Coordinates of C-alpha atoms in Angstrom, one line a residue:
Q1 CA 7.4 -3.4 -24.4
Q2 CA 6.1 -6.9 -23.7
V3 CA 7.8 -10.1 -25.0
S4 CA 6.0 -13.9 -24.8
S5 CA 8.0 -16.1 -23.6
R6 CA 8.4 -19.3 -25.9
L7 CA 7.5 -21.5 -23.3
G8 CA 4.5 -23.3 -23.8
V9 CA 2.1 -21.0 -20.8
A10 CA -0.3 -23.5 -18.8
A11 CA -3.7 -21.6 -18.1
P12 CA -4.6 -21.7 -13.9
A13 CA -7.8 -20.8 -12.6
I14 CA -7.8 -17.2 -13.1
D15 CA -5.8 -15.8 -15.8
V16 CA -2.6 -14.6 -14.3
S17 CA -0.4 -14.4 -16.9
A18 CA -2.9 -11.3 -18.6
K19 CA -3.2 -9.7 -14.9
V20 CA 1.0 -9.6 -14.5
D21 CA 1.0 -8.4 -18.1
E22 CA -1.3 -5.4 -17.1
Y23 CA 0.2 -4.8 -13.7
M24 CA 4.0 -5.0 -15.6
K25 CA 3.3 -2.6 -18.1
A26 CA 1.3 -0.3 -16.0
R27 CA 4.8 0.0 -13.9
L28 CA 6.8 0.2 -17.2
D29 CA 4.5 3.1 -18.2
A30 CA 4.4 4.8 -14.3
K31 CA 7.8 4.2 -13.8
G32 CA 9.8 3.3 -16.8
Y33 CA 11.1 0.4 -15.2
G34 CA 11.9 -2.6 -17.3
G35 CA 13.3 -6.8 -16.8
S36 CA 11.8 -10.4 -16.9
V37 CA 9.4 -12.2 -15.4
L38 CA 8.3 -15.7 -14.3
I39 CA 5.9 -18.1 -12.6
V40 CA 6.0 -21.8 -12.7
K41 CA 3.5 -23.7 -10.8
D42 CA 4.5 -27.7 -11.1
G43 CA 6.7 -27.3 -13.4
K44 CA 5.2 -25.2 -16.1
P45 CA 5.1 -21.7 -16.7
V46 CA 2.2 -19.6 -15.9
A47 CA 3.8 -16.0 -16.9
S48 CA 6.9 -15.6 -19.0
N49 CA 7.5 -12.4 -20.0
G50 CA 10.5 -9.2 -20.8
Y51 CA 9.6 -5.7 -20.7
G52 CA 11.2 -2.3 -21.5
L53 CA 14.7 -2.2 -22.7
A54 CA 17.8 -4.0 -21.9
D55 CA 19.8 -1.5 -24.3
A56 CA 18.3 1.7 -24.4
E57 CA 19.4 3.4 -27.1
K58 CA 19.6 0.4 -29.4
K59 CA 16.0 0.0 -28.4
T60 CA 16.8 -4.3 -27.8
P61 CA 13.6 -5.4 -25.5
N62 CA 14.1 -7.4 -22.8
T63 CA 12.6 -10.6 -23.0
P64 CA 12.8 -13.7 -21.4
E65 CA 16.4 -15.2 -22.6
T66 CA 18.0 -12.1 -21.5
K67 CA 20.6 -12.0 -19.1
F68 CA 21.2 -9.5 -15.7
R69 CA 23.2 -9.6 -13.6
I70 CA 21.8 -11.3 -10.2
G71 CA 23.8 -9.9 -7.0
S72 CA 23.1 -11.5 -3.9
I73 CA 21.3 -14.4 -5.1
T74 CA 24.5 -15.8 -5.7
K75 CA 25.0 -16.2 -2.2
Q76 CA 22.8 -19.2 -2.6
F77 CA 25.3 -20.5 -5.4
T78 CA 28.1 -20.3 -3.2
A79 CA 26.7 -22.0 -0.1
A80 CA 25.5 -25.3 -2.5
S81 CA 29.2 -25.1 -3.8
I82 CA 30.2 -25.1 0.3
L83 CA 28.3 -27.9 0.5
L84 CA 29.1 -29.8 -2.5
L85 CA 32.7 -29.7 -0.8
Q86 CA 31.7 -30.9 2.6
E87 CA 30.0 -34.1 0.6
Q88 CA 33.3 -34.4 -0.5
G89 CA 35.0 -34.6 2.0
K90 CA 37.0 -31.8 1.5
L91 CA 35.6 -29.6 4.6
T92 CA 33.4 -29.2 7.4
V93 CA 30.6 -26.2 8.3
Q94 CA 32.2 -26.4 11.7
D95 CA 35.7 -26.4 10.6
P96 CA 37.2 -23.1 11.6
I97 CA 37.6 -20.8 9.4
C98 CA 41.6 -19.8 10.2
K99 CA 42.0 -23.3 9.0
Y100 CA 41.4 -22.0 5.5
L101 CA 42.9 -18.9 6.3
D102 CA 46.7 -17.5 6.1
P103 CA 47.1 -14.9 7.6
C104 CA 44.0 -14.9 10.0
P105 CA 43.1 -12.3 12.6
A106 CA 42.9 -13.3 15.6
A107 CA 39.4 -12.0 16.6
W108 CA 38.5 -14.3 13.6
Q109 CA 39.7 -17.4 15.7
P110 CA 36.3 -18.5 16.9
V111 CA 34.6 -17.9 13.8
T112 CA 33.4 -21.1 11.7
V113 CA 32.8 -22.4 8.5
H114 CA 28.4 -22.2 9.7
H115 CA 29.4 -18.9 11.4
L116 CA 29.8 -17.6 7.3
L117 CA 27.6 -19.2 5.8
S118 CA 24.5 -18.0 8.1
M119 CA 25.3 -14.4 8.3
S120 CA 26.3 -14.8 12.4
S121 CA 29.6 -14.6 11.9
G122 CA 30.5 -10.8 13.1
I123 CA 32.9 -9.8 10.9
P124 CA 31.9 -6.4 9.4
S125 CA 31.1 -5.7 5.8
F126 CA 33.2 -4.0 4.0
T127 CA 31.2 -3.0 2.2
G128 CA 29.1 -1.3 4.4
L129 CA 32.2 1.3 4.9
P130 CA 32.3 5.2 5.3
N131 CA 34.2 5.3 2.2
W132 CA 32.7 2.1 0.0
R133 CA 31.2 4.6 -2.5
E134 CA 34.6 5.5 -3.7
L135 CA 36.2 1.7 -3.3
R136 CA 33.9 0.2 -5.3
V137 CA 35.0 0.8 -8.3
K138 CA 38.3 -0.1 -7.9
D139 CA 39.6 -3.3 -9.1
M140 CA 40.4 -5.2 -5.8
L141 CA 41.1 -9.0 -5.4
P142 CA 39.0 -10.9 -2.8
A143 CA 42.6 -10.7 -0.3
E144 CA 42.4 -7.4 -0.5
S145 CA 38.7 -6.8 0.0
I146 CA 38.9 -9.1 2.7
A147 CA 41.5 -6.6 4.5
L148 CA 39.6 -3.3 4.3
V149 CA 38.2 -4.5 7.7
A150 CA 40.6 -7.7 8.9
D151 CA 41.8 -5.4 11.4
K152 CA 38.4 -3.9 12.8
P153 CA 36.5 -5.8 15.5
L154 CA 33.5 -8.3 15.8
K155 CA 30.2 -7.3 15.9
A156 CA 29.1 -9.1 17.7
K157 CA 30.1 -12.8 19.2
P158 CA 30.1 -15.5 16.6
G159 CA 26.8 -17.3 16.2
E160 CA 24.7 -15.0 18.8
V161 CA 23.4 -11.9 16.5
Y162 CA 22.0 -11.9 12.6
E163 CA 24.0 -9.4 10.5
Y164 CA 24.1 -9.0 7.1
S165 CA 27.9 -9.2 5.7
N166 CA 29.1 -9.1 1.8
T167 CA 32.9 -10.3 4.2
N168 CA 31.0 -13.5 5.1
Y169 CA 30.2 -15.1 1.4
I170 CA 33.6 -13.4 0.1
L171 CA 35.4 -15.7 3.1
L172 CA 33.7 -18.5 1.4
G173 CA 34.7 -18.1 -2.4
I174 CA 38.2 -18.2 -1.1
I175 CA 37.4 -21.6 1.3
I176 CA 36.0 -22.9 -1.7
E177 CA 39.3 -22.2 -4.1
K178 CA 41.7 -23.5 -1.7
T179 CA 39.3 -26.9 -0.5
S180 CA 39.2 -27.8 -4.0
G181 CA 42.0 -26.9 -6.0
K182 CA 39.7 -24.8 -8.9
T183 CA 39.2 -21.0 -9.4
Y184 CA 35.7 -20.2 -8.1
E185 CA 34.7 -19.8 -11.3
K186 CA 35.7 -23.0 -12.5
F187 CA 34.3 -25.3 -9.2
L188 CA 31.0 -23.6 -9.8
T189 CA 31.4 -24.7 -13.6
D190 CA 32.0 -28.0 -13.0
N191 CA 29.4 -28.7 -9.9
T192 CA 26.5 -26.8 -10.9
I193 CA 26.5 -24.7 -14.0
K194 CA 27.5 -27.7 -16.6
P195 CA 25.9 -30.7 -14.6
L196 CA 22.5 -28.9 -14.8
K197 CA 22.3 -26.9 -18.2
L198 CA 22.6 -23.6 -16.8
K199 CA 23.7 -22.2 -20.2
N200 CA 22.8 -18.4 -20.0
T201 CA 24.3 -18.4 -16.2
G202 CA 28.0 -17.6 -15.2
Y203 CA 30.5 -15.3 -13.4
D204 CA 30.1 -12.4 -15.0
H205 CA 33.8 -10.4 -15.1
G206 CA 32.4 -6.8 -17.0
K207 CA 35.7 -6.7 -19.1
E208 CA 33.2 -6.7 -21.8
R209 CA 28.8 -7.1 -23.2
L210 CA 28.1 -10.9 -22.8
P211 CA 26.1 -11.6 -25.5
N212 CA 22.7 -11.2 -24.8
A213 CA 22.9 -8.9 -21.6
A214 CA 20.7 -6.8 -20.4
L215 CA 22.6 -3.0 -19.6
G216 CA 22.1 -1.4 -15.9
Y217 CA 20.4 2.2 -15.5
T218 CA 19.1 4.1 -12.6
D219 CA 17.1 6.9 -12.1
K220 CA 18.7 10.6 -11.3
D221 CA 15.6 12.5 -12.9
G222 CA 15.7 10.5 -15.8
I223 CA 16.4 7.0 -16.2
V224 CA 20.3 7.0 -17.3
R225 CA 23.3 4.1 -16.8
A226 CA 24.2 2.9 -13.5
D227 CA 27.6 3.6 -12.8
A228 CA 30.3 1.6 -13.2
A229 CA 31.8 -0.6 -10.9
S230 CA 34.3 -3.2 -10.6
M231 CA 32.6 -6.6 -11.2
M232 CA 36.1 -8.1 -9.7
I233 CA 34.4 -7.0 -5.9
P234 CA 31.3 -8.6 -6.1
W235 CA 33.0 -12.0 -6.6
S236 CA 31.0 -15.3 -5.0
A237 CA 28.8 -12.9 -2.8
G238 CA 27.4 -10.8 -5.7
G239 CA 29.4 -11.3 -9.5
L240 CA 27.2 -13.9 -11.1
Y241 CA 24.7 -13.3 -14.2
S242 CA 21.7 -15.5 -15.1
T243 CA 18.2 -15.8 -16.7
T244 CA 14.8 -16.1 -15.7
G245 CA 14.5 -20.1 -16.5
D246 CA 18.1 -20.4 -15.5
L247 CA 17.1 -19.6 -12.4
Y248 CA 14.1 -21.7 -11.8
T249 CA 16.1 -24.8 -13.4
W250 CA 18.3 -24.0 -10.9
Q251 CA 16.4 -23.6 -7.6
D252 CA 14.0 -26.7 -8.7
A253 CA 17.3 -28.7 -9.4
L254 CA 18.4 -27.5 -5.7
L255 CA 15.0 -27.6 -3.9
N256 CA 13.9 -30.9 -5.0
G257 CA 16.9 -32.9 -4.2
R258 CA 18.9 -33.2 -7.3
L259 CA 21.8 -31.5 -6.6
F260 CA 23.0 -32.9 -3.7
K261 CA 24.0 -36.5 -2.5
N262 CA 22.0 -36.9 1.0
K263 CA 18.3 -35.3 2.1
A264 CA 20.9 -34.0 5.5
T265 CA 22.6 -31.8 3.4
L266 CA 19.8 -30.0 1.2
D267 CA 18.0 -29.8 5.2
A268 CA 20.8 -28.1 6.9
M269 CA 20.8 -25.8 3.8
L270 CA 17.2 -24.8 4.1
T271 CA 17.7 -24.7 8.3
P272 CA 16.9 -20.8 9.3
N273 CA 19.3 -19.5 11.6
K274 CA 18.9 -16.3 13.5
G275 CA 17.1 -13.7 10.7
D276 CA 15.6 -16.8 9.2
Y277 CA 18.8 -16.9 7.5
A278 CA 19.6 -20.3 6.5
Y279 CA 22.7 -21.0 3.3
G280 CA 22.4 -18.3 1.5
L281 CA 18.3 -18.4 1.6
I282 CA 16.2 -17.0 3.6
V283 CA 13.3 -19.1 4.8
V284 CA 10.6 -17.9 6.0
T285 CA 6.5 -18.4 6.9
D286 CA 4.4 -15.3 5.7
A287 CA 1.6 -13.8 7.4
K288 CA -1.2 -15.4 5.2
G289 CA 1.1 -18.7 6.9
R290 CA 2.5 -19.4 3.3
K291 CA 6.3 -20.9 3.9
R292 CA 9.1 -19.1 1.3
I293 CA 12.6 -19.4 0.3
T294 CA 13.8 -17.1 -0.9
H295 CA 16.7 -14.5 -1.7
G296 CA 17.4 -11.4 -3.4
G297 CA 20.4 -9.2 -5.0
A298 CA 21.5 -5.3 -6.1
I299 CA 24.1 -4.8 -7.2
E300 CA 25.0 -1.5 -9.6
G301 CA 22.2 -1.1 -12.4
F302 CA 20.5 -4.2 -11.5
L303 CA 18.1 -6.0 -8.7
S304 CA 16.3 -8.9 -8.3
D305 CA 14.0 -11.5 -5.8
A306 CA 13.2 -14.6 -6.3
V307 CA 11.1 -17.2 -4.0
Y308 CA 9.9 -20.1 -4.3
F309 CA 6.6 -21.8 -2.3
P310 CA 7.5 -25.5 -1.7
A311 CA 3.7 -26.4 -0.4
E312 CA 2.7 -25.3 -3.6
K313 CA 5.2 -26.2 -6.1
L314 CA 5.4 -22.2 -7.3
F315 CA 8.0 -20.4 -8.4
M316 CA 9.1 -17.0 -9.2
V317 CA 11.8 -14.6 -10.2
A318 CA 11.9 -10.9 -11.1
L319 CA 15.1 -9.7 -12.6
V320 CA 15.1 -5.7 -13.2
N321 CA 18.1 -4.1 -15.0
N322 CA 17.1 -0.5 -13.0
D323 CA 18.7 -0.2 -9.5
R324 CA 15.7 2.3 -8.2
G325 CA 13.3 -0.2 -10.0
P326 CA 13.1 -2.7 -6.5
A327 CA 12.2 -6.9 -8.0
T328 CA 10.5 -7.1 -4.0
D329 CA 7.6 -4.8 -5.0
V330 CA 7.5 -6.5 -8.5
L331 CA 7.3 -10.4 -6.9
R332 CA 4.8 -8.8 -3.6
A333 CA 2.6 -8.3 -6.8
L334 CA 3.4 -11.3 -8.5
A335 CA 2.4 -13.0 -5.3
A336 CA -0.6 -11.2 -4.4
I337 CA -2.1 -11.6 -8.0
Y338 CA -1.5 -15.6 -8.0
F339 CA -3.4 -15.7 -4.5
G340 CA -6.1 -13.0 -5.5
D341 CA -4.0 -11.2 -2.2
P342 CA -4.8 -7.6 -2.9
Y343 CA -2.1 -5.0 -4.7
T344 CA -2.3 -1.7 -6.8
L345 CA -1.3 -1.0 -9.9
P346 CA 1.4 1.4 -10.3
K347 CA 0.4 5.1 -11.5
K348 CA 2.6 7.6 -12.6
R349 CA 2.9 10.4 -10.7
T350 CA 3.6 13.7 -10.4
A351 CA 5.5 16.4 -8.4
V352 CA 3.8 19.4 -7.6
K353 CA 5.4 22.1 -4.9
V354 CA 4.5 22.6 -1.4
D355 CA 4.6 25.7 1.3
P356 CA 7.5 24.3 3.5
A357 CA 5.6 26.1 6.1
I358 CA 3.3 23.6 5.4
L359 CA 6.1 21.1 5.0
D360 CA 7.3 21.9 8.6
T361 CA 3.7 21.2 10.3
Y362 CA 4.8 17.2 9.0
V363 CA 7.9 16.8 10.8
G364 CA 8.2 14.8 13.9
E365 CA 8.4 10.8 14.0
Y366 CA 5.9 8.3 13.5
Q367 CA 5.6 5.0 15.0
L368 CA 4.7 2.1 12.7
A369 CA 5.8 -0.5 15.4
P370 CA 7.5 -1.0 18.3
T371 CA 11.0 -0.9 16.4
M372 CA 10.0 1.1 13.4
I373 CA 9.7 4.7 13.5
F374 CA 9.5 6.9 10.5
K375 CA 11.5 10.2 10.9
I376 CA 10.4 12.8 8.9
E377 CA 12.7 15.7 8.5
R378 CA 12.6 18.5 6.4
G379 CA 16.0 19.8 4.3
P380 CA 16.2 22.1 1.4
D381 CA 14.6 20.6 -1.1
G382 CA 11.4 19.4 0.2
L383 CA 10.5 16.3 2.9
T384 CA 12.8 13.2 3.6
L385 CA 11.6 9.6 5.6
E386 CA 14.2 7.6 7.6
P387 CA 12.5 4.5 8.2
T388 CA 14.5 2.7 11.5
G389 CA 17.8 1.3 10.3
Q390 CA 17.6 2.4 6.6
S391 CA 18.3 5.1 4.6
K392 CA 17.1 8.3 4.6
V393 CA 14.9 9.0 1.0
P394 CA 13.2 12.1 -0.2
M395 CA 9.5 12.3 -0.2
F396 CA 7.4 14.2 -3.5
A397 CA 4.3 16.2 -2.9
E398 CA 1.4 15.3 -5.3
N399 CA -0.5 17.7 -3.2
E400 CA -0.1 19.4 0.2
T401 CA -1.3 16.1 1.5
D402 CA -0.3 13.2 0.1
F403 CA 3.3 12.0 -0.9
F404 CA 4.8 9.5 -2.7
L405 CA 8.4 7.7 -2.7
K406 CA 10.4 7.0 -5.8
V407 CA 12.9 4.6 -4.2
V408 CA 10.0 2.2 -3.7
D409 CA 6.5 2.1 -4.9
A410 CA 4.6 3.3 -1.6
T411 CA 2.7 6.3 -1.0
L412 CA 2.3 8.6 2.4
K413 CA -1.1 10.4 3.4
F414 CA -1.0 13.2 6.3
V415 CA -4.0 12.9 9.0
K416 CA -5.1 16.1 10.1
D417 CA -7.4 16.2 13.2
E418 CA -10.7 19.0 13.6
N419 CA -8.0 21.3 14.9
G420 CA -5.9 21.1 11.9
K421 CA -3.3 19.2 13.9
V422 CA -1.8 16.6 12.1
T423 CA -1.8 13.3 14.3
S424 CA -0.5 10.0 12.0
L425 CA -0.3 9.1 8.6
E426 CA -1.3 6.6 6.2
F427 CA 1.7 4.7 4.9
T428 CA 0.9 2.3 1.8
Q429 CA 2.7 -0.4 0.6
G430 CA 1.9 -3.0 -1.9
G431 CA -2.0 -2.7 -1.5
R432 CA -2.0 -2.6 2.3
T433 CA -2.8 0.6 4.2
S434 CA -1.0 1.2 7.6
K435 CA -1.7 3.5 10.2
V436 CA 1.2 5.2 12.1
N437 CA 0.5 7.7 15.1
R438 CA 2.9 10.8 15.1
K439 CA 4.6 10.2 18.4
P440 CA 4.1 13.3 20.9

C-alpha cells in the first residue's frame, strides 16, 4: 500500500518520487516491511509517502503523518538540550559529570559532559550486558539503569576511544534534569518541541498507544508483533516518537541555526570527534565526497535513519515499523536514486535446502578489508555469517552457490576455481559488489 502525502511535491529533473515509489513497493512486496519516507530538497518535498501497514490487524496504512518510535535519533534532541543549557549558563560541556551525580563512582571522576556527548567516556553501555534481553522488559528508572554499570571499570581512558554507549545519554538526561529543575520530557517540550511546533513529536511512555501511531513488528518466520519492552528504559537515549515531517522541521531548524543563539554552539554540536561522532550526530564525508550529517535508531519493532547533505541542502529520512527491515538500507537506496548512483530493487527470495557436504566446503574466513573478516560456519540449520565485531546471522540458500541474508538486503555468491575449490565470494549490498577472498 502507498499513501500520497498532502504535501505539494516538487518535481526535480528526474522523477525521484516515482523511483522511490518503485523501490519502496518492491521492498514491501519482497520483504513485507513498510514505513514512511521523506526527501526534501531546498525546503521542498521531493518524495513523501507511506507504505505498508501501521496496524496489520486493523489494516491501517502507514502515511506521512504516522508516528514512529525513533530510537537513538532521540540522542540529537538530548545533545541539543545540553547545549541549550550551556547557552543558558547552567553548565559547560567541560564540567566533570560527578558535579551532577551523587553518588558518583570513583572511576568516573575524569569523565566530562563532553565525553558523554561524544561517546568517548569509556563508561560501558548497560544495553550491552549479557542479561540485557531479560532486563529490557523491566520498568527501570534512569538511576537503576546507571547502577547496572556503576561498579564496572571504564573500557578506555576518557577521550581516547570512541565507544557507543547508551549509558552516556541516560547520564545526560539526568544532568538535564539536575541543571534545569525540570523533567527531561518537560525541558524538551518547553525548549524544542513547542518552540519549533513539533506537533507529532514527544516522549513515548508506552503505557497506551498514541493516536495515529504505528505498531512495531518483527520477522520470525513471518511478520509478527515485536516483543514488548519497557519504554522507561530508553528515555533520553531513545524514548522519543516522531514523524518524517517533524524530523525534517527539527533538523532544518537545528542545522540552519534557528535553535541556538550562537553559531559556535552549533559548530560544537557538528564537530566530529573520534569515530566521526559529534554530539548526538555522526558527521562524515562519504566515498563520493559528500558531507553527511546523520544518525539512526533501533528499538523493539522499529528502525529509523535520517541524513542531511548540507552542501546539497538535501534531507532524507526513513522510519520503519519492523525491526528486521533496516532503515539504513532504505536511506542508502534513496540517496542512490537521488544522485543517480547504482542500486538494486529488492526481490522476493525463496530459501532451498542444500546438501550439508556442500555447505561444509564454504566454511572458513573471508577477508573483506584489513579489519573486516567474514567468518562463515555451519550450524544445525545451515550456514551462518559473523562479520568482525557484529552478531552472527543466518544465511539462506537460493541454490548451491548463491545465498542471501534477511537481516539486511545482501547476497553472497561463492566462487570456485577450475578444480572446484572455493576461493572467494562475491558480496553484494546496496547495489555494490565486492570480491572477498578466502583466507588460507
